[in-house]
Amino acid sequence: MNAQRRSVLSRAAIAVALTLAATACSQTQTRPDLAGRGHCDAAALTWAVGQPLDEATGRKLFQQSGAGLWRVVAPDNTFSSDRREDRLNVRVDKANVVTGVDCG
């Protein structure tokens, strides 16, 4: 390969790399765990305490909370201690009965 052709290919590779870098920097994060849809409010969700956590109960809690994401906190699992105003925490016991609902 001659020097002129290598130079053209090198410039093309640099241009592609710069374009990819610029595109990556300009995109916003769309991961659901980074951007919830709103502010969580668990004040009206005390009705769920004592109820078994099934799919219907989970959906209703999520919709009524206004949260962007939610997690189930069971006695035997580990979870991060970071606080997020858009996350609903549904606390359950070993029998999968809701023991508490809060945001964070």
C-alpha atoms as one frame of an Amber mdcrd trajectory, in Angstrom:
protein
   0.000   0.000   0.000   1.431   3.336  -0.927   1.896   6.248   1.447  -0.836
   8.378  -0.136  -3.451   5.636   0.262  -2.418   5.009   3.911  -2.764   8.729
   4.598  -6.297   8.809   3.172  -7.283   5.751   5.202  -5.793   7.241   8.369
  -7.723  10.481   7.877 -10.917   8.504   7.238 -10.391   6.452  10.404  -9.815
   9.619  12.442 -12.961  11.207  11.001 -15.039   8.132  11.864 -13.624   8.032
  15.398 -14.362  11.725  15.954 -17.903  11.336  14.609 -18.573   8.382  16.923
 -17.173  10.270  19.906 -19.287  13.340  19.170 -22.406  11.224  18.729 -21.830
   9.393  22.013 -21.369  12.666  23.895 -24.521  14.241  22.486 -26.892  11.385
  23.340 -28.855  11.532  26.567 -29.093   8.531  28.848 -32.313   6.578  28.324
 -31.721   3.709  30.744 -34.781   3.319  32.968 -32.667   3.022  36.079 -31.160
   6.451  35.405 -34.224   8.441  34.466 -37.543   7.843  36.134 -40.754   9.414
  34.924 -41.641  11.386  38.006 -41.626  12.025  41.710 -42.630   9.144  43.981
 -45.348   9.743  46.588 -46.172   6.810  48.875 -48.526   8.666  51.245 -51.679
   7.057  49.845 -50.275   3.544  49.493 -50.778   2.259  53.045 -53.716   0.190
  51.762 -51.166  -2.339  50.470 -49.670  -3.199  53.871 -50.807  -6.700  54.777
 -51.652  -7.596  51.180 -49.767 -10.306  49.280 -47.576  -8.763  46.590 -48.800
 -10.107  43.279 -48.678  -8.637  39.791 -51.928  -6.682  40.136 -50.926  -5.170
  43.488 -47.481  -4.258  42.151 -48.938  -2.538  39.096 -51.449  -0.605  41.192
 -48.762   0.532  43.659 -46.488   1.632  40.825 -49.233   3.569  39.032 -50.555
   5.272  42.165 -47.095   6.262  43.396 -46.147   8.310  40.335 -42.680   6.737
  40.510 -40.511   6.137  37.496 -39.199   2.828  38.801 -39.729   0.482  41.689
 -38.054  -2.345  43.540 -39.105  -5.067  45.914 -37.089  -5.166  49.135 -37.205
  -8.630  50.699 -35.556  -9.657  53.981 -32.975 -11.873  52.302 -31.894  -9.682
  49.385 -29.327  -6.947  49.108 -29.976  -3.590  47.530 -28.243  -0.285  47.061
 -28.726   2.369  49.703 -28.801   5.266  47.262 -31.866   7.492  47.481 -33.913
   8.405  44.435 -36.999  10.587  44.522 -38.434   8.710  41.538 -38.190   5.175
  43.006 -40.831   3.256  44.939 -39.661   0.656  47.494 -42.110  -2.137  48.267
 -40.983  -3.997  51.391 -42.149  -7.585  51.814 -41.659 -10.352  54.356 -40.609
 -13.950  53.658 -44.194 -14.840  52.716 -44.227 -12.030  50.095 -46.709  -9.943
  52.097 -46.254  -6.177  51.915 -44.878  -4.812  55.183 -44.202  -1.258  54.040
 -44.127   1.110  51.092 -41.835   4.111  50.821 -39.928   6.186  48.328 -36.219
   6.561  47.935
